[in-house]
GROMACS .gro file of C-alpha atoms in nm:
model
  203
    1UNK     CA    1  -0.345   0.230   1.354
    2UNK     CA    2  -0.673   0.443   1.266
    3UNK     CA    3  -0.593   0.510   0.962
    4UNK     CA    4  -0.906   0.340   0.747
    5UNK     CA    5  -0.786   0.272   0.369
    6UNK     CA    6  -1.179   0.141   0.286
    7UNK     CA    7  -1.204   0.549   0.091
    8UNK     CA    8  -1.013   0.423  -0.203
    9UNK     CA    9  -1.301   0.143  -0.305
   10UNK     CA   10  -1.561   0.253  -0.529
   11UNK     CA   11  -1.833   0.036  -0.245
   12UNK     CA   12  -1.782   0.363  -0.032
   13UNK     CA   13  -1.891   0.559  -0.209
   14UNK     CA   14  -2.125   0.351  -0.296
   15UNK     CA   15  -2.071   0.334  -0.686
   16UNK     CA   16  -2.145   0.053  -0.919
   17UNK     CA   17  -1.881   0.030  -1.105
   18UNK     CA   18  -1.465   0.049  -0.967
   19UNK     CA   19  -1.385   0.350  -1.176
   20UNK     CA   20  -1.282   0.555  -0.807
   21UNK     CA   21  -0.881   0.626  -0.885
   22UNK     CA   22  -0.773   0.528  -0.591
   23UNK     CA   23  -0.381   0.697  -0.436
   24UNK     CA   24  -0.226   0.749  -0.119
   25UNK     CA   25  -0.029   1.022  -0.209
   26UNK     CA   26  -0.089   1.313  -0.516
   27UNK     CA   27  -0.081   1.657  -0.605
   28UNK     CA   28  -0.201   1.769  -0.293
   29UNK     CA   29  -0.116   1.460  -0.030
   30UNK     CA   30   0.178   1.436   0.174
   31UNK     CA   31   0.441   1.162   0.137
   32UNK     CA   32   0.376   0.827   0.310
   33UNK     CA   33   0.761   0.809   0.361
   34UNK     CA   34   0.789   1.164   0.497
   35UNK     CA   35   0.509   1.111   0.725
   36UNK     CA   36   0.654   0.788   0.845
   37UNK     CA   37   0.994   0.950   0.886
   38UNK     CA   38   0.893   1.241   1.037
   39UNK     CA   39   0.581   1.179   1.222
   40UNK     CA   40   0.590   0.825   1.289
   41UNK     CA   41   0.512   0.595   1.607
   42UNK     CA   42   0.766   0.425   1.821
   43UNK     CA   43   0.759   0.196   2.122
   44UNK     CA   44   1.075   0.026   2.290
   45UNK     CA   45   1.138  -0.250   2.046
   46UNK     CA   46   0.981  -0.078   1.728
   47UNK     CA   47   0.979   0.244   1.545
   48UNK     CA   48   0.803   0.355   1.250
   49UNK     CA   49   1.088   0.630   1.155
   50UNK     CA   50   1.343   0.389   1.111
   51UNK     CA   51   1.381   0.413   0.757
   52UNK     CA   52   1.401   0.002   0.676
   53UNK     CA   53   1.103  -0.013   0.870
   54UNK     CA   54   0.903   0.278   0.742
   55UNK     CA   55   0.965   0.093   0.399
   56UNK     CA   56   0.809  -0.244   0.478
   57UNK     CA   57   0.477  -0.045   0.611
   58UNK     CA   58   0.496   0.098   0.312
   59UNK     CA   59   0.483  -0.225   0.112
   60UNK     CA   60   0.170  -0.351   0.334
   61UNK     CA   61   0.013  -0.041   0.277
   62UNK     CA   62   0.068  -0.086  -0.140
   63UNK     CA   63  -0.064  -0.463  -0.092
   64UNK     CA   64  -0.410  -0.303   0.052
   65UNK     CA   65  -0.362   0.042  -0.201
   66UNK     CA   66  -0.313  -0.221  -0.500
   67UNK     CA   67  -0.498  -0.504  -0.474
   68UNK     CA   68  -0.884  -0.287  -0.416
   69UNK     CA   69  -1.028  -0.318  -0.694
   70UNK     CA   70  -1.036  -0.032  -0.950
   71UNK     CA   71  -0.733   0.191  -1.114
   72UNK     CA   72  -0.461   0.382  -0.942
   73UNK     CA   73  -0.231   0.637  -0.944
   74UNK     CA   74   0.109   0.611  -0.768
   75UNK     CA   75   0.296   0.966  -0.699
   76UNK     CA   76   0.678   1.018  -0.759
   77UNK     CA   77   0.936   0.794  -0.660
   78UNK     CA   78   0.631   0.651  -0.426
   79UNK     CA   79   0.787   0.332  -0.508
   80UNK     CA   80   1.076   0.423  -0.414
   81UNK     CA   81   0.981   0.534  -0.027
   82UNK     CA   82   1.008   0.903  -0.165
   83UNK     CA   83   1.084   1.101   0.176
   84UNK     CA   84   1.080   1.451   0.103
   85UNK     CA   85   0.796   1.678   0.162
   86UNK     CA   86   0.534   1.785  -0.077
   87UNK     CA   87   0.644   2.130   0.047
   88UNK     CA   88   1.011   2.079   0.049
   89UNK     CA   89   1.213   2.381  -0.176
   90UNK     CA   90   1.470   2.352  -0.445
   91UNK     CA   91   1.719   2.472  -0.136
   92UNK     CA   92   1.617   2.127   0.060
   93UNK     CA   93   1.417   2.317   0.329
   94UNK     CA   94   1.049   2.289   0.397
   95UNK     CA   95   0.804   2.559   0.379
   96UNK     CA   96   0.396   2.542   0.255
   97UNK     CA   97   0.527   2.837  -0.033
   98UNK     CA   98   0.712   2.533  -0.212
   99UNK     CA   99   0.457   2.328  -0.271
  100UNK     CA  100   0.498   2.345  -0.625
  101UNK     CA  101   0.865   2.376  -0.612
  102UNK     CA  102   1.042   2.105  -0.841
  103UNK     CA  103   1.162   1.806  -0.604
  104UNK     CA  104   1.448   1.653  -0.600
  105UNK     CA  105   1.517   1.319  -0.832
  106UNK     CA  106   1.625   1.020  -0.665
  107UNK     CA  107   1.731   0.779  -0.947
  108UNK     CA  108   1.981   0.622  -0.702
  109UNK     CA  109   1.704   0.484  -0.404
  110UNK     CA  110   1.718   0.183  -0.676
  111UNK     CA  111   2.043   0.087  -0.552
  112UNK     CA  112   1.933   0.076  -0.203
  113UNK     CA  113   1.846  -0.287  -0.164
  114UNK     CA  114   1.500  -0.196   0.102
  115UNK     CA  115   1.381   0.043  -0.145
  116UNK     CA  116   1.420  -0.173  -0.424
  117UNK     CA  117   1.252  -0.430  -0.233
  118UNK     CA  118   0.923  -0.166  -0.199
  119UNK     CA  119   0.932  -0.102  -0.620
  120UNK     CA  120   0.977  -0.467  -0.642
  121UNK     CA  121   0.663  -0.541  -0.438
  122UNK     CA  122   0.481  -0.224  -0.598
  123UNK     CA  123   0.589  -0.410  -0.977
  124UNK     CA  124   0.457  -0.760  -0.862
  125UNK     CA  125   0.117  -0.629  -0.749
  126UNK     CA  126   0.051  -0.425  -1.077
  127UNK     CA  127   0.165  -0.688  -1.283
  128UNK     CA  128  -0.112  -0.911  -1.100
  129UNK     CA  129  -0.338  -0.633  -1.122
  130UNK     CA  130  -0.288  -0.589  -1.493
  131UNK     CA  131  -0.345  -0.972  -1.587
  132UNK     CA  132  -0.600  -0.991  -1.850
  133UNK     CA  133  -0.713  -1.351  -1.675
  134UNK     CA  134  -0.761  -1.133  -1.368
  135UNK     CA  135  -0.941  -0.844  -1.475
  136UNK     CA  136  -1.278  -0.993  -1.310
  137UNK     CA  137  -1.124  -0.999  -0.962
  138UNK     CA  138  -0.989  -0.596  -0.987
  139UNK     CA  139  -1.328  -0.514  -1.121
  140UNK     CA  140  -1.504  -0.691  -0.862
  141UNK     CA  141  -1.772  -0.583  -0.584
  142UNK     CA  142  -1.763  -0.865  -0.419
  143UNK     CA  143  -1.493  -0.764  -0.186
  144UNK     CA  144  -1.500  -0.722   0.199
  145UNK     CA  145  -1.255  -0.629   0.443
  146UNK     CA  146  -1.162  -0.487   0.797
  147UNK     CA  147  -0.996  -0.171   0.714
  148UNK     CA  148  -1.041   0.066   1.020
  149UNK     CA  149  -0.815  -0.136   1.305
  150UNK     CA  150  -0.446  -0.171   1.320
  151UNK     CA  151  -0.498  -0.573   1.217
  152UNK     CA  152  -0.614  -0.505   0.852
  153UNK     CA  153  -0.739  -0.716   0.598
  154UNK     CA  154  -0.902  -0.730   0.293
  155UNK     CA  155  -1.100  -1.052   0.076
  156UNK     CA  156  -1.151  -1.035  -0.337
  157UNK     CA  157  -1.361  -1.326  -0.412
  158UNK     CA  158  -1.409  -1.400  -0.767
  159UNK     CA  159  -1.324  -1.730  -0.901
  160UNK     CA  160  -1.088  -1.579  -1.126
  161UNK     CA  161  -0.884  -1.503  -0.875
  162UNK     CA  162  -0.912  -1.528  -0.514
  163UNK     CA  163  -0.720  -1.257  -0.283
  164UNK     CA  164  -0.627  -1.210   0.118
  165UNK     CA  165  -0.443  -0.929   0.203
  166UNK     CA  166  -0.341  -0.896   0.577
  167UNK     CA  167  -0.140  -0.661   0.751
  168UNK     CA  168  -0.015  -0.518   1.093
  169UNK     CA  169  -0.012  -0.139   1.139
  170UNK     CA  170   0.001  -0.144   1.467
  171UNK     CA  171   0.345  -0.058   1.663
  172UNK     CA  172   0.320  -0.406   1.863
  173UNK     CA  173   0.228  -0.762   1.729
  174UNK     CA  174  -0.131  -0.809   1.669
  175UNK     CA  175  -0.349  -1.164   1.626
  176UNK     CA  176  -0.598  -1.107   1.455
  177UNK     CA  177  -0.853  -1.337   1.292
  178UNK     CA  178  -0.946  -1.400   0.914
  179UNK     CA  179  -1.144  -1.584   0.687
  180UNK     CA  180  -1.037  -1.677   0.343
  181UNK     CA  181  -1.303  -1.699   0.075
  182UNK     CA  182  -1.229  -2.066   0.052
  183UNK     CA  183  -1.100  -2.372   0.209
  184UNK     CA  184  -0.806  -2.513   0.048
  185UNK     CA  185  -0.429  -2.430  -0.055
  186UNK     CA  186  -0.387  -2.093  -0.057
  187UNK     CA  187  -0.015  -1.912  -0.166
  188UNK     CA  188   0.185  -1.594  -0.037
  189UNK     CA  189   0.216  -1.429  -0.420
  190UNK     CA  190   0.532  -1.292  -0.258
  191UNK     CA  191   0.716  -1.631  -0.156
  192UNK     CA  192   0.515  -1.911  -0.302
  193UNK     CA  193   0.489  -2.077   0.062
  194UNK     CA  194   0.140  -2.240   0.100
  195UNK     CA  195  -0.087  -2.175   0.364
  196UNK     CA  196  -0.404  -2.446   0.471
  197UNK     CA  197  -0.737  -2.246   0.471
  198UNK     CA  198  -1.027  -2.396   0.646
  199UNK     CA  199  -1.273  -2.140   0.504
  200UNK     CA  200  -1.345  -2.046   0.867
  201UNK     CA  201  -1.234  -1.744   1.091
  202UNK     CA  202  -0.837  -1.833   1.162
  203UNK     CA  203  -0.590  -1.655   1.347
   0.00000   0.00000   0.00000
């Protein structure tokens, strides 16, 4: 729930233009999936290392990671829910001396149906990202957000395009309140279901 994702804008930092490369994993960043299996929260009626649920934080988190404006760079397999350590060996054990080690190659998390669901979501989001129509809104600075709570949630507001990205990373439900750039019919990208937007703070 502290985690704050507001490092990957270009606004931090507090650059003009969205050329920050923004990742949640890389060279030198352990895996999202490995973290979440190995290190992750748990309360009575939820836990973060079950592996169907460590894969739908996962697609929140690439909602928030993909939609920020400016380019990216996804990791292996991230798509996937890769779950092995950046240190894991060629024998399957972990140790910091294998960082560089070749990893293993997991072709077949495409035929589980949850992972397939996370590269589906990752595809969908890039695709929207990489829409020439759309370009203004992923180059945009006119972007604010709540990034530093467990309720998280993120605003693009360009005409172009307008975005709302919400998520829980909390361990228990969360209300939290948001206001979308405009009043009006708003869609999930996801579903198509509508949503009424007053253009005031809603919960």
């Amino acid at each position: 729930a502290g985690s704050d994702f507001s490092a990957v804008s270009h606004i931090t930092r507090g650059w003009s233009q969205p050329h920050l490369i923004g990742y949640a994993e890389s060279h030198d960043e352990e895996r999202l999936m490995y973290k979440n299996l190995n290190e992750g929260n748990s309360n009575v009626s939820y836990n973060v290392r079950d592996l169907n649920t460590a894969l739908k934080r996962n697609e929140a988190a690439a909602a928030f990671w993909a939609m920020i404006p400016g380019p990216k760079m996804l990791w292996q397999f991230g798509e996937t829910g890769y779950d092995y350590s950046i240190n894991t060996c060629e024998n399957l054990t972990v140790d910091n001396a294998c960082r560089l080690s070749p990893k293993p190659i997991r072709w077949d998390y495409y035929n589980n149906p949850n992972r397939k669901s996370l590269y589906d979501v990752y595809s969908a989001l890039l695709r929207l990202k990489i829409t020439p129509a759309y370009t203004p809104t992923f180059t945009t600075s006119n972007v604010t957000w709540n990034l530093s709570s467990g309720f998280k949630w993120l605003t693009l507001n360009e005409p172009a395009l307008r975005v709302l990205v919400m998520g829980n990373f909390d361990i228990q439900a969360q209300t939290g309140a948001v206001t979308f750039p405009t009043a009006g019919t708003w869609y999930n990208y996801f579903t198509g279901v509508p949503f009424t937007a007053t253009g005031t703070s809603q919960s």
